[in-house]
mmCIF file of C-alpha atoms in Angstrom:
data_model
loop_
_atom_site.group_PDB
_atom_site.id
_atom_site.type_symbol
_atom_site.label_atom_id
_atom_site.label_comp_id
_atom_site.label_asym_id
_atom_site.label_seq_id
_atom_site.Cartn_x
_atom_site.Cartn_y
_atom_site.Cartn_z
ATOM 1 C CA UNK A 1 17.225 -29.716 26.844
ATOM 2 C CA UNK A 2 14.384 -31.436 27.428
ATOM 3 C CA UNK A 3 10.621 -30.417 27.304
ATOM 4 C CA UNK A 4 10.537 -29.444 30.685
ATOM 5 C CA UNK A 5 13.773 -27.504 31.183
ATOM 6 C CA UNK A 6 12.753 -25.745 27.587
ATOM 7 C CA UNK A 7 9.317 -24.311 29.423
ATOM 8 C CA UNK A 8 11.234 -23.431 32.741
ATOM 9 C CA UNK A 9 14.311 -21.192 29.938
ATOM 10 C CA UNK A 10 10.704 -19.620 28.163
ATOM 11 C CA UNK A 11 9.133 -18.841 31.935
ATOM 12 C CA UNK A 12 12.487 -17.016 32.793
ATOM 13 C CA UNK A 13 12.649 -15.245 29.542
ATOM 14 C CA UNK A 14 9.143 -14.139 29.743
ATOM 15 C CA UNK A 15 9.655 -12.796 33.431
ATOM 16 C CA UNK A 16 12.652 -11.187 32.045
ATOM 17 C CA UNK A 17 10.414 -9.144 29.367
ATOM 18 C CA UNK A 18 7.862 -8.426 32.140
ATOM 19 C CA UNK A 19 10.674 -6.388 33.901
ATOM 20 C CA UNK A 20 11.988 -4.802 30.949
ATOM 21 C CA UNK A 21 8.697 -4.135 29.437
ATOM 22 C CA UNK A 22 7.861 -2.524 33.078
ATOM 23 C CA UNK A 23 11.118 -0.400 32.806
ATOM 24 C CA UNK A 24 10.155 0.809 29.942
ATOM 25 C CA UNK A 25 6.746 1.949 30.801
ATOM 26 C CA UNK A 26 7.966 4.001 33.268
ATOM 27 C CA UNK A 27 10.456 5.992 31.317
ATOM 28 C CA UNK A 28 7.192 6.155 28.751
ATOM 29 C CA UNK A 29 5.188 7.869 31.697
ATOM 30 C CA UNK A 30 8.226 10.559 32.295
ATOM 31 C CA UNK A 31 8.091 11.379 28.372
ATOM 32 C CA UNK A 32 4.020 11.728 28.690
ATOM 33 C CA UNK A 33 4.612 14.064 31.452
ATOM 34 C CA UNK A 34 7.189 16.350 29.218
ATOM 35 C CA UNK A 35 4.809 16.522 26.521
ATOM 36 C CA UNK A 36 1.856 17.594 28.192
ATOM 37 C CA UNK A 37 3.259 20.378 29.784
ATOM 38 C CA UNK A 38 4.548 21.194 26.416
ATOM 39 C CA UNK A 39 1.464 20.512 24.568
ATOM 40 C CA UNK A 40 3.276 17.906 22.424
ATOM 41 C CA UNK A 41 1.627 15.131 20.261
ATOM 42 C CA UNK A 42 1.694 11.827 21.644
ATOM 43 C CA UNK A 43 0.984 10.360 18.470
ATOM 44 C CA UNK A 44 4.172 10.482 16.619
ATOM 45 C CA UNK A 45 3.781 7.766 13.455
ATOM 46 C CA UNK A 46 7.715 9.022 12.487
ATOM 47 C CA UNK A 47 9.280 8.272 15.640
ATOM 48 C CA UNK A 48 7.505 5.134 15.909
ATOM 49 C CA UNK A 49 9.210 3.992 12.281
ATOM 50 C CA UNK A 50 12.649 5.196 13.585
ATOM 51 C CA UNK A 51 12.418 2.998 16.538
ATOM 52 C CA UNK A 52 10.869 -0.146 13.758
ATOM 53 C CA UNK A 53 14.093 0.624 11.653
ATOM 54 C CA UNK A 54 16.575 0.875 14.225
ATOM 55 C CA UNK A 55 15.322 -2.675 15.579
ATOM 56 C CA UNK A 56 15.003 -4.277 11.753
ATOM 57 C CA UNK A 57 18.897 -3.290 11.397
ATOM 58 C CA UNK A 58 19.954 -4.777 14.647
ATOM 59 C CA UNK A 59 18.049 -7.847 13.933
ATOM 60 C CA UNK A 60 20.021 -11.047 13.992
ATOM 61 C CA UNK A 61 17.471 -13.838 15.191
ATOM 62 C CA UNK A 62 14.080 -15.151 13.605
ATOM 63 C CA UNK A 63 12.281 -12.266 13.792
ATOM 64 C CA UNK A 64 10.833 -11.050 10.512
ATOM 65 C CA UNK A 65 10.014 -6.910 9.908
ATOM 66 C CA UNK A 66 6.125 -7.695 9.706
ATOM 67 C CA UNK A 67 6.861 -9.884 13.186
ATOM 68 C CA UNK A 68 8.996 -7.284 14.726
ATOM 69 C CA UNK A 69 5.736 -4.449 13.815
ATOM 70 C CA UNK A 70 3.380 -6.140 15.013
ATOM 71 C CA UNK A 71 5.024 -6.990 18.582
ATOM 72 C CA UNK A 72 5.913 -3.594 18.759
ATOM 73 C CA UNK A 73 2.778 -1.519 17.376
ATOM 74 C CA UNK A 74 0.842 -3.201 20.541
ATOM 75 C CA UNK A 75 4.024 -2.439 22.631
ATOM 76 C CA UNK A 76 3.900 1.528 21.197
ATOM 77 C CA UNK A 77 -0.012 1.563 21.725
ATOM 78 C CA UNK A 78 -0.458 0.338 25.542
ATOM 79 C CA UNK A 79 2.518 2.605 25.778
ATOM 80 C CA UNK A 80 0.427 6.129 24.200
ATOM 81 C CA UNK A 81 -2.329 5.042 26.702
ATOM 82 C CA UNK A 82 0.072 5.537 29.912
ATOM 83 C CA UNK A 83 1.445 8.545 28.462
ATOM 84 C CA UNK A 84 -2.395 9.871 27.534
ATOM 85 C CA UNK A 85 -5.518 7.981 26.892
ATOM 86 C CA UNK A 86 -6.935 9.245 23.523
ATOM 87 C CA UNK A 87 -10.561 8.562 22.379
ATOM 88 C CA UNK A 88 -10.447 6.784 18.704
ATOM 89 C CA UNK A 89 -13.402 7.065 16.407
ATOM 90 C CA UNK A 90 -13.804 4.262 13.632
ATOM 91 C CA UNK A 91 -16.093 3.270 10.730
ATOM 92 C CA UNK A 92 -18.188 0.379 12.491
ATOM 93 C CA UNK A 93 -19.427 -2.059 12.574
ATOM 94 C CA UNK A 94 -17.074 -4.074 15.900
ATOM 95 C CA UNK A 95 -15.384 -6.575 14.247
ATOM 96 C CA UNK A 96 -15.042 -4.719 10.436
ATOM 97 C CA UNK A 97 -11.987 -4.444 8.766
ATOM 98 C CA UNK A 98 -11.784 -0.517 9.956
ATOM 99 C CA UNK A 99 -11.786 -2.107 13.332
ATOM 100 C CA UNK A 100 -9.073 -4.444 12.219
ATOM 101 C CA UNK A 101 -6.741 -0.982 11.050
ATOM 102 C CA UNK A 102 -7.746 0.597 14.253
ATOM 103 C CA UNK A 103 -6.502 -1.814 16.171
ATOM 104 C CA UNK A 104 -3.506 -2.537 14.177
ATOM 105 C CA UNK A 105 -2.360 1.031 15.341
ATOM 106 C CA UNK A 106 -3.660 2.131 18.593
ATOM 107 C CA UNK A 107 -4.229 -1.602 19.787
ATOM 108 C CA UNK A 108 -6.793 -3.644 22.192
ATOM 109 C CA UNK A 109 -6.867 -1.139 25.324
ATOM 110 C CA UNK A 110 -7.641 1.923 23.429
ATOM 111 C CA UNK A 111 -11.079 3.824 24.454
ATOM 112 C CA UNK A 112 -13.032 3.126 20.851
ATOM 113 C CA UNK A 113 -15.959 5.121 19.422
ATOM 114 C CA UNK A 114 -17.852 2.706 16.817
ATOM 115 C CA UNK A 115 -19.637 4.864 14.171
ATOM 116 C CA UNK A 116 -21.876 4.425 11.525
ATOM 117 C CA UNK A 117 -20.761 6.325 8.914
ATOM 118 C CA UNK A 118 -17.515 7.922 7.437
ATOM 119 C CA UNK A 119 -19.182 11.300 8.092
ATOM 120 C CA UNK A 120 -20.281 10.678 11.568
ATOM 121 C CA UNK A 121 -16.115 9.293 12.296
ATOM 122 C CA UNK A 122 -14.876 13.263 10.215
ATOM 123 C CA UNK A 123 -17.665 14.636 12.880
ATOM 124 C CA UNK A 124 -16.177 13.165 15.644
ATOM 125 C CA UNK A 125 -12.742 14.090 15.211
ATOM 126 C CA UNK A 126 -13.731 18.110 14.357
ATOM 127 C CA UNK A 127 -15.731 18.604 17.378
ATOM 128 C CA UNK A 128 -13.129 16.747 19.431
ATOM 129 C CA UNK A 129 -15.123 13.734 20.978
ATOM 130 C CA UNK A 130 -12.151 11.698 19.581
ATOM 131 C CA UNK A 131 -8.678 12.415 18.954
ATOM 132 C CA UNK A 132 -8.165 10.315 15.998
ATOM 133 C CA UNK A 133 -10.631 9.006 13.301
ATOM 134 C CA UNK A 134 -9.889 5.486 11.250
ATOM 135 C CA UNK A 135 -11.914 5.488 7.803
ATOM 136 C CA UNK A 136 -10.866 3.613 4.492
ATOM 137 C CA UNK A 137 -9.461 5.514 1.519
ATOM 138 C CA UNK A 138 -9.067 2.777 -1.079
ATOM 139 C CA UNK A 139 -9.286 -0.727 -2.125
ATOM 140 C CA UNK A 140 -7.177 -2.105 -4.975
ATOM 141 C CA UNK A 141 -9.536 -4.193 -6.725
ATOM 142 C CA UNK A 142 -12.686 -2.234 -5.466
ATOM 143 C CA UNK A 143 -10.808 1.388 -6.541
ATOM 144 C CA UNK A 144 -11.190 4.698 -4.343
ATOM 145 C CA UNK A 145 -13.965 5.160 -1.061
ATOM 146 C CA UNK A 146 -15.290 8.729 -2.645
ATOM 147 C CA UNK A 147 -16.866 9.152 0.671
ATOM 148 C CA UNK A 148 -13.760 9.888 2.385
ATOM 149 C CA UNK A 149 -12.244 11.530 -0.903
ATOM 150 C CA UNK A 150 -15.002 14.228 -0.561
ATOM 151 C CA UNK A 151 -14.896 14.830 3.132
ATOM 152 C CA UNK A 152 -11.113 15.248 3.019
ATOM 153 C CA UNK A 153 -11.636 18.564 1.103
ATOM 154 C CA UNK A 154 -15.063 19.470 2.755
ATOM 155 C CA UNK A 155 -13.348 19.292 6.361
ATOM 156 C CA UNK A 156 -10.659 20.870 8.021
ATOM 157 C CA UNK A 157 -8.759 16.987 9.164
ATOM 158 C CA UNK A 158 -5.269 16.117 8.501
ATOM 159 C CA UNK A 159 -4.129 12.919 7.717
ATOM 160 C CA UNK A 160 -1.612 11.712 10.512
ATOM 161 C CA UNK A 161 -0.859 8.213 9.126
ATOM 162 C CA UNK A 162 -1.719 5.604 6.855
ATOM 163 C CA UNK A 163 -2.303 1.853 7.951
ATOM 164 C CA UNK A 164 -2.138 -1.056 5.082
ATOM 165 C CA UNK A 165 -4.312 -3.871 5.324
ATOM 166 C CA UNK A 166 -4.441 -7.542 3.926
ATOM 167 C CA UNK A 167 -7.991 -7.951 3.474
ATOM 168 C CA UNK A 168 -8.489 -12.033 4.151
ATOM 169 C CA UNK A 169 -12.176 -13.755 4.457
ATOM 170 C CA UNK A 170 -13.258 -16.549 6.482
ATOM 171 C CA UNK A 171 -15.884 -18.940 6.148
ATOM 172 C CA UNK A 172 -17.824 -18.951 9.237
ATOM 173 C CA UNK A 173 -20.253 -21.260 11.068
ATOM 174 C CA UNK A 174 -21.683 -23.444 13.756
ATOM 175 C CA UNK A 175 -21.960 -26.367 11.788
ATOM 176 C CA UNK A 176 -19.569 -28.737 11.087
ATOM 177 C CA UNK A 177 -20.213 -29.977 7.373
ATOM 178 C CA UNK A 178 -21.187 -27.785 4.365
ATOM 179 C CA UNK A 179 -23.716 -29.786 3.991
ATOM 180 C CA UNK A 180 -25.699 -28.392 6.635
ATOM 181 C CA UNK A 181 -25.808 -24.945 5.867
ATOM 182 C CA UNK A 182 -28.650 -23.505 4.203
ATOM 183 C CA UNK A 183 -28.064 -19.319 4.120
ATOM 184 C CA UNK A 184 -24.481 -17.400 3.507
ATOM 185 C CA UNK A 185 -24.761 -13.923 5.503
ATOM 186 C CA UNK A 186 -21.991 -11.191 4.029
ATOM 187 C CA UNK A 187 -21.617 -8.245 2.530
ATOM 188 C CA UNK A 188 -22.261 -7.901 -1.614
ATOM 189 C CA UNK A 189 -18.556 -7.153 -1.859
ATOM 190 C CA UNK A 190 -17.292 -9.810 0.409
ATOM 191 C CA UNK A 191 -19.866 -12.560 -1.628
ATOM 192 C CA UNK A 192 -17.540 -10.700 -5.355
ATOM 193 C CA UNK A 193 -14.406 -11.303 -4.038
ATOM 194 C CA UNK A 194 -15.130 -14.819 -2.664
ATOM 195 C CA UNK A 195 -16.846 -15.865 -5.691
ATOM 196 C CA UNK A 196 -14.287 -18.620 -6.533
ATOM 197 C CA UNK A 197 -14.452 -20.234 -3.280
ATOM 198 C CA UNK A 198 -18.814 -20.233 -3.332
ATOM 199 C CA UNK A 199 -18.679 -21.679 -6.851
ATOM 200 C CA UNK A 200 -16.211 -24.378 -5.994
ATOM 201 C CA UNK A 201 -17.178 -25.619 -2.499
ATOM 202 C CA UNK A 202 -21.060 -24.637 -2.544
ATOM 203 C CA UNK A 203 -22.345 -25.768 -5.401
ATOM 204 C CA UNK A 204 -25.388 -27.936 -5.869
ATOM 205 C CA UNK A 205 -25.909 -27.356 -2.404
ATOM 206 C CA UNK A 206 -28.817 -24.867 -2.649
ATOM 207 C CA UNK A 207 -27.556 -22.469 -0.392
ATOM 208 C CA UNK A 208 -28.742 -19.083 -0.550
ATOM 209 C CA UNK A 209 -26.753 -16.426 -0.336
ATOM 210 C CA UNK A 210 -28.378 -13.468 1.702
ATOM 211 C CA UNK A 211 -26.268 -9.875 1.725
ATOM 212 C CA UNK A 212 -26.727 -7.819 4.490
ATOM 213 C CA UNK A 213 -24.618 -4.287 5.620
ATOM 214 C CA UNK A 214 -21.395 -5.685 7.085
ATOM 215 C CA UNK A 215 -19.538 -8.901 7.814
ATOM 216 C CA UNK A 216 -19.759 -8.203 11.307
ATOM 217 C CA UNK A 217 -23.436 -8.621 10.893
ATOM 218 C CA UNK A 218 -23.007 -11.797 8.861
ATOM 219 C CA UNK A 219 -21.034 -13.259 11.466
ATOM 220 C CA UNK A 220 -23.532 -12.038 14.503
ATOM 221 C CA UNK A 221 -26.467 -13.530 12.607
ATOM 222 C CA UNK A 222 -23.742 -16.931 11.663
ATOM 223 C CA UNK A 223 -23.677 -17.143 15.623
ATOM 224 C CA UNK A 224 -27.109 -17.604 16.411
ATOM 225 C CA UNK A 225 -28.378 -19.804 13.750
ATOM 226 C CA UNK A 226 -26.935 -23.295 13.288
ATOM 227 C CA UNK A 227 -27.992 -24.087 9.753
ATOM 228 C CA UNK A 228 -26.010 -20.847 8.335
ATOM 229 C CA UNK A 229 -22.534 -19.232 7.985
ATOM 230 C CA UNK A 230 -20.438 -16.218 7.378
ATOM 231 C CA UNK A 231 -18.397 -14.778 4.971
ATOM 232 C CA UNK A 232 -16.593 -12.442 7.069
ATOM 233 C CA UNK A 233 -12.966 -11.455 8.982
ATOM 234 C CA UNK A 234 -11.381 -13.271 11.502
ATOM 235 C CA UNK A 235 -11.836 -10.663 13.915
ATOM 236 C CA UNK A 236 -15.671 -10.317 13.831
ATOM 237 C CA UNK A 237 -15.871 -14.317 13.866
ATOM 238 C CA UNK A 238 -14.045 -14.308 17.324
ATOM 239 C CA UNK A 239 -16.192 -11.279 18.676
ATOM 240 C CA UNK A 240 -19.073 -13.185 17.927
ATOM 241 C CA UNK A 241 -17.861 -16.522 18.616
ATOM 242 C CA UNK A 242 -18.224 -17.958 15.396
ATOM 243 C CA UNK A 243 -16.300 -21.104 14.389
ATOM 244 C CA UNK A 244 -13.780 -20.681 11.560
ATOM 245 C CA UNK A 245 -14.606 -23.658 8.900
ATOM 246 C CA UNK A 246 -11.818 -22.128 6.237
ATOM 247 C CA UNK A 247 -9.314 -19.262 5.903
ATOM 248 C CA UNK A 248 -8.565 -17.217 3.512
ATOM 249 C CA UNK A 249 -11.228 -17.887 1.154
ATOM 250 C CA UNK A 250 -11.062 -14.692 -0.904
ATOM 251 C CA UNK A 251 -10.646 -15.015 -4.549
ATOM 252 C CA UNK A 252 -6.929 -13.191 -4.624
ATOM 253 C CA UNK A 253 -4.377 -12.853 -1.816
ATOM 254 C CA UNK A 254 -3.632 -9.843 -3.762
ATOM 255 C CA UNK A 255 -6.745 -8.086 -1.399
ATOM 256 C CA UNK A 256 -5.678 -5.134 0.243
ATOM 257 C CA UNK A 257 -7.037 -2.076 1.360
ATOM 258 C CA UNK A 258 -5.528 1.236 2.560
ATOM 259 C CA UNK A 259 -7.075 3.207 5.786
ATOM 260 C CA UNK A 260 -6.308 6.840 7.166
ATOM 261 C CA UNK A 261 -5.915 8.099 10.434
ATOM 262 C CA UNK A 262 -7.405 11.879 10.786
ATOM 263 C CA UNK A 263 -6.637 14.338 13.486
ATOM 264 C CA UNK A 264 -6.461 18.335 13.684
ATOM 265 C CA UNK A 265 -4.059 19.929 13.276
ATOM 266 C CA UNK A 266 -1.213 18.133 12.891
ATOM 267 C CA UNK A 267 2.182 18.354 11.136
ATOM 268 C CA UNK A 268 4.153 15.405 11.552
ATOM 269 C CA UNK A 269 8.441 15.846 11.246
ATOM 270 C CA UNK A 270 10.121 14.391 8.321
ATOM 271 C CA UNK A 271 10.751 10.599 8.651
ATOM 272 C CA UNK A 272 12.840 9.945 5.496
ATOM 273 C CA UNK A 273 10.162 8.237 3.595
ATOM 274 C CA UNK A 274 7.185 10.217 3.765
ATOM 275 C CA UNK A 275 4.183 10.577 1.532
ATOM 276 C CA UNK A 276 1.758 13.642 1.117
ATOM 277 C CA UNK A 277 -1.799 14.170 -0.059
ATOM 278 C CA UNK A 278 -3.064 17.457 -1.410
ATOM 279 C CA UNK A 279 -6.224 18.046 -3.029
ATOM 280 C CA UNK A 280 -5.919 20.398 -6.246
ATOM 281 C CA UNK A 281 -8.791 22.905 -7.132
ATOM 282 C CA UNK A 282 -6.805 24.103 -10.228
ATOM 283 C CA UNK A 283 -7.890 27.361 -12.277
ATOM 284 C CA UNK A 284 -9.203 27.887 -15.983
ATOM 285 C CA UNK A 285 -9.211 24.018 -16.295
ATOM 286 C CA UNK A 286 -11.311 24.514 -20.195
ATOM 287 C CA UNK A 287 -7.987 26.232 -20.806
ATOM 288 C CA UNK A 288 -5.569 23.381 -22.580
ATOM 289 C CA UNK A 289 -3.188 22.699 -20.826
ATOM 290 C CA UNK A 290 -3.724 23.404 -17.046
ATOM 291 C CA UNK A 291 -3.278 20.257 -16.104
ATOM 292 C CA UNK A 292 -0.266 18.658 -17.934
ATOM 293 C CA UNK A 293 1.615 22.036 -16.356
ATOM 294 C CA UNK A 294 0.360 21.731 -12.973
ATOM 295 C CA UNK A 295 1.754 17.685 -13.063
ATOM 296 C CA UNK A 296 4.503 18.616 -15.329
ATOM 297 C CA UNK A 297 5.825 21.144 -11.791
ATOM 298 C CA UNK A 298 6.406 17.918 -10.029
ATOM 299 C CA UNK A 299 8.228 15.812 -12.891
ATOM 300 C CA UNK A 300 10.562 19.569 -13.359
ATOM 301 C CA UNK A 301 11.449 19.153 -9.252
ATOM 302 C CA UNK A 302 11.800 15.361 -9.392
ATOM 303 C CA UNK A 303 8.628 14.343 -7.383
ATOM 304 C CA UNK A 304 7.179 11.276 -7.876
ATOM 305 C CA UNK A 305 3.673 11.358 -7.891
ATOM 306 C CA UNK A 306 1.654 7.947 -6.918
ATOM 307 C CA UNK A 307 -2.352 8.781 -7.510
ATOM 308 C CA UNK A 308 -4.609 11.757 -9.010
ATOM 309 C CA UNK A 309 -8.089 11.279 -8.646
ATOM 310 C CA UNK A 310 -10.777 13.507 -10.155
ATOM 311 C CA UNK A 311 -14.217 14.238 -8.751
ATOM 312 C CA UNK A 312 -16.654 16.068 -9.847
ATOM 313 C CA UNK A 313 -16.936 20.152 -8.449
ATOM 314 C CA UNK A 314 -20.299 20.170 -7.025
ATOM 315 C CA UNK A 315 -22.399 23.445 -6.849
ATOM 316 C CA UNK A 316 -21.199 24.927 -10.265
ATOM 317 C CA UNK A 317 -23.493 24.868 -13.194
ATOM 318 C CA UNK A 318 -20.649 23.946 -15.650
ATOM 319 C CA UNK A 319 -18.608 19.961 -15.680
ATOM 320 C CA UNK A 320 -15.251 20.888 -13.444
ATOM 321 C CA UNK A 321 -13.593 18.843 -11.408
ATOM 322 C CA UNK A 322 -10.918 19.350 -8.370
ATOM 323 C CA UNK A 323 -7.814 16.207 -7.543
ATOM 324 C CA UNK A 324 -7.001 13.774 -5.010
ATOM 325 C CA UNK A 325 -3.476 13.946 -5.636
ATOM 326 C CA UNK A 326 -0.690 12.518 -3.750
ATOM 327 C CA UNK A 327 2.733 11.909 -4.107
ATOM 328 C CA UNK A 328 6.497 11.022 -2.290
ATOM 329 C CA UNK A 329 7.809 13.590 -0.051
ATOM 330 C CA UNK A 330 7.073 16.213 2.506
ATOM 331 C CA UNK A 331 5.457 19.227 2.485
ATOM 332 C CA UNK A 332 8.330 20.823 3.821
ATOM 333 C CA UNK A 333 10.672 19.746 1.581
ATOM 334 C CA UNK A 334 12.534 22.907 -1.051
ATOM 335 C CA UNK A 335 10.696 21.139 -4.235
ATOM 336 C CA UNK A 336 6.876 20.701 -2.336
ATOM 337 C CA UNK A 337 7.304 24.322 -1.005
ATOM 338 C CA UNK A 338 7.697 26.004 -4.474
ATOM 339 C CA UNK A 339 4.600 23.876 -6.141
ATOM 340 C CA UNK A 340 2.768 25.087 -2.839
ATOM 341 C CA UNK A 341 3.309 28.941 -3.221
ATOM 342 C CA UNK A 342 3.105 28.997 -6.839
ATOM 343 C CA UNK A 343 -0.568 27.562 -6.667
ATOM 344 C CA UNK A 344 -1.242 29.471 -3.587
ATOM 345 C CA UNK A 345 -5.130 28.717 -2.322
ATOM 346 C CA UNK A 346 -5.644 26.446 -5.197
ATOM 347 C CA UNK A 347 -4.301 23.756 -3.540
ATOM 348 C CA UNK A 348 -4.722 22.282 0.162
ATOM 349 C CA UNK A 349 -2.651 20.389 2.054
ATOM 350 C CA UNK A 350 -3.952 17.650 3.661
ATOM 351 C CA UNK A 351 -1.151 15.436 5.651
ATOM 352 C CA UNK A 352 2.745 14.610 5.305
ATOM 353 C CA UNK A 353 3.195 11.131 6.620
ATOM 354 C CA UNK A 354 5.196 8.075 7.253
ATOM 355 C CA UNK A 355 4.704 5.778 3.755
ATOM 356 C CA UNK A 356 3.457 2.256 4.344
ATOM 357 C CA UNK A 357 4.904 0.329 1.929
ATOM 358 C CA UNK A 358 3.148 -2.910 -0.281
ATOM 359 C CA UNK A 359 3.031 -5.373 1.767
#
């Protein structure tokens, strides 16, 4: 085929998706009707992974899993706002990596609350102004956000699902040599893990570097002067209409960061390959001991735990501490149950949910 006839085979293909995609929006709205007359989530991270596994297995064209989720993810989300439109609160600012997660889950028509702070997005979600709340929970080179850490055992939020992210930088501007640029607007974290990249391509070129509270603020103040750039994400560059000079420009491609999405309330079913996060506010912890048996409970039941985190107990006159622990499996499951009951209210459950795995 030639050029032509290979456009006219894509415009019949895509017409073709346009009536299927159509189809299935409308059996979408009859399963949004059934659940709110039953109260049901729409939200359902499990069912969602069924539906991504089902499709990976029956996979026999160029398609990769990452392509296949992120076709479908958008498909899922413009599908959750026929069956209910749901207010999503997010750690701001527009265009911030948070954003990026967001996104990533509930997709580009959602109804979005920015917020300021990772207390202000918990705030939101208890007094119900959103549904769902998107805050960061770790980076890998940066360690643990102990914001969100704290809040999750000073507030009454379960986690619903995770959401894995790539962290990649750009290098921003209006100008169309290096040698132009006079300032470097990003955050003191984005100007660490770049540091390679500055050092190799900047030097000798007098360039100051000027941190400020976001990338999304680097890249707004990258927009409206000529002589400067960005260090920021793609996302926030095209919100602001900034240029992309270079791509990933961060020092490893190892960058990734892990987000949580909170809600009330909620219990999600078994999915096969779940993950739960508890936080432990164990007894008598001068007494030797306490903790080897409380972690030795899930090595007895054959649970494989993946972080404990310790922070400190505040209020108390005396050094204690309570855990961020989490682990493989579901809070249902025979094993979890038995560790739950035996520690009774020293431990609180905090979310059973589908496992992202490394990317």
């Amino acid at each position: 085929m030639d050029l032509q006839q290979l456009r006219e085979r894509i415009d019949t293909l895509d017409d073709e998706l346009l009536n299927i995609l159509n189809e299935r929006m409308e059996l979408v709205k009859s399963v949004g009707d059934l659940k709110r007359s039953s109260k049901s989530m729409i939200y359902r991270p499990e069912r969602e992974k069924q539906i991504l596994d089902r499709l990976e297995k029956r996979n026999t064209g160029l398609l990769t899993r990452s392509a296949i989720d992120a076709i479908f993810f958008e498909i899922f989300a413009v599908s959750r706002n026929l069956e209910l439109p749901e207010r999503i609160s997010y750690l701001g600012p527009e265009g911030s990596f948070t954003h990026q997660a967001a996104e990533s889950r509930f997709g580009g028509m959602s109804e979005y609350l920015v917020l300021p702070t990772i207390h202000s997005v918990f705030e939101s979600v208890e007094t119900g102004r959103a549904k769902f709340g998107v805050v960061p929970i770790e980076n890998n080179q940066e360690g643990i956000v102990v914001e969100t850490a704290d809040y999750l055992r000073e507030k009454g939020l379960t986690i619903v699902a995770e959401v894995l992210l790539q962290v990649h930088f750009t290098f921003a501007t209006q100008s169309d040599s290096l040698k132009d640029i006079k300032r470097i607007y990003s955050k003191d974290i984005a100007f660490r893990q770049c540091g390679k990249f500055i050092g190799e391509y900047l030097e000798g070129l007098g360039v100051e570097l000027i941190p400020v509270e976001s990338t999304s603020k680097a890249a707004r103040l990258a927009a409206n002067e000529p002589d400067s750039a960005a260090i920021c994400s793609s996302i926030s560059a095209h919100i602001f209409g900034v240029p992309i000079l270079f791509d990933n420009i961060e020092d490893s491609d190892q960058n990734r960061t892990r987000f949580l999405i909170l809600s009330k309330d909620v219990l999600n079913e078994k999915s096969g390959d779940d993950k739960t996060t508890i936080i432990a506010n164990l007894p008598n912890t001068n007494r030797p001991g306490v903790l080897y048996e409380f972690l030795k409970d899930f090595n007895d039941r054959g649970i494989n735990l993946t972080k404990i985190e310790s922070r400190p107990l505040r209020g108390e006159s005396v050094f204690r501490n309570w855990f961020l622990v989490e682990f493989l499996g579901h809070v249902n499951d025979p094993g979890v149950q038995e560790i739950m009951h035996k520690y009774g209210t020293h431990l609180k459950w905090l979310g059973s949910y589908v496992r992202v795995s490394d990317l």
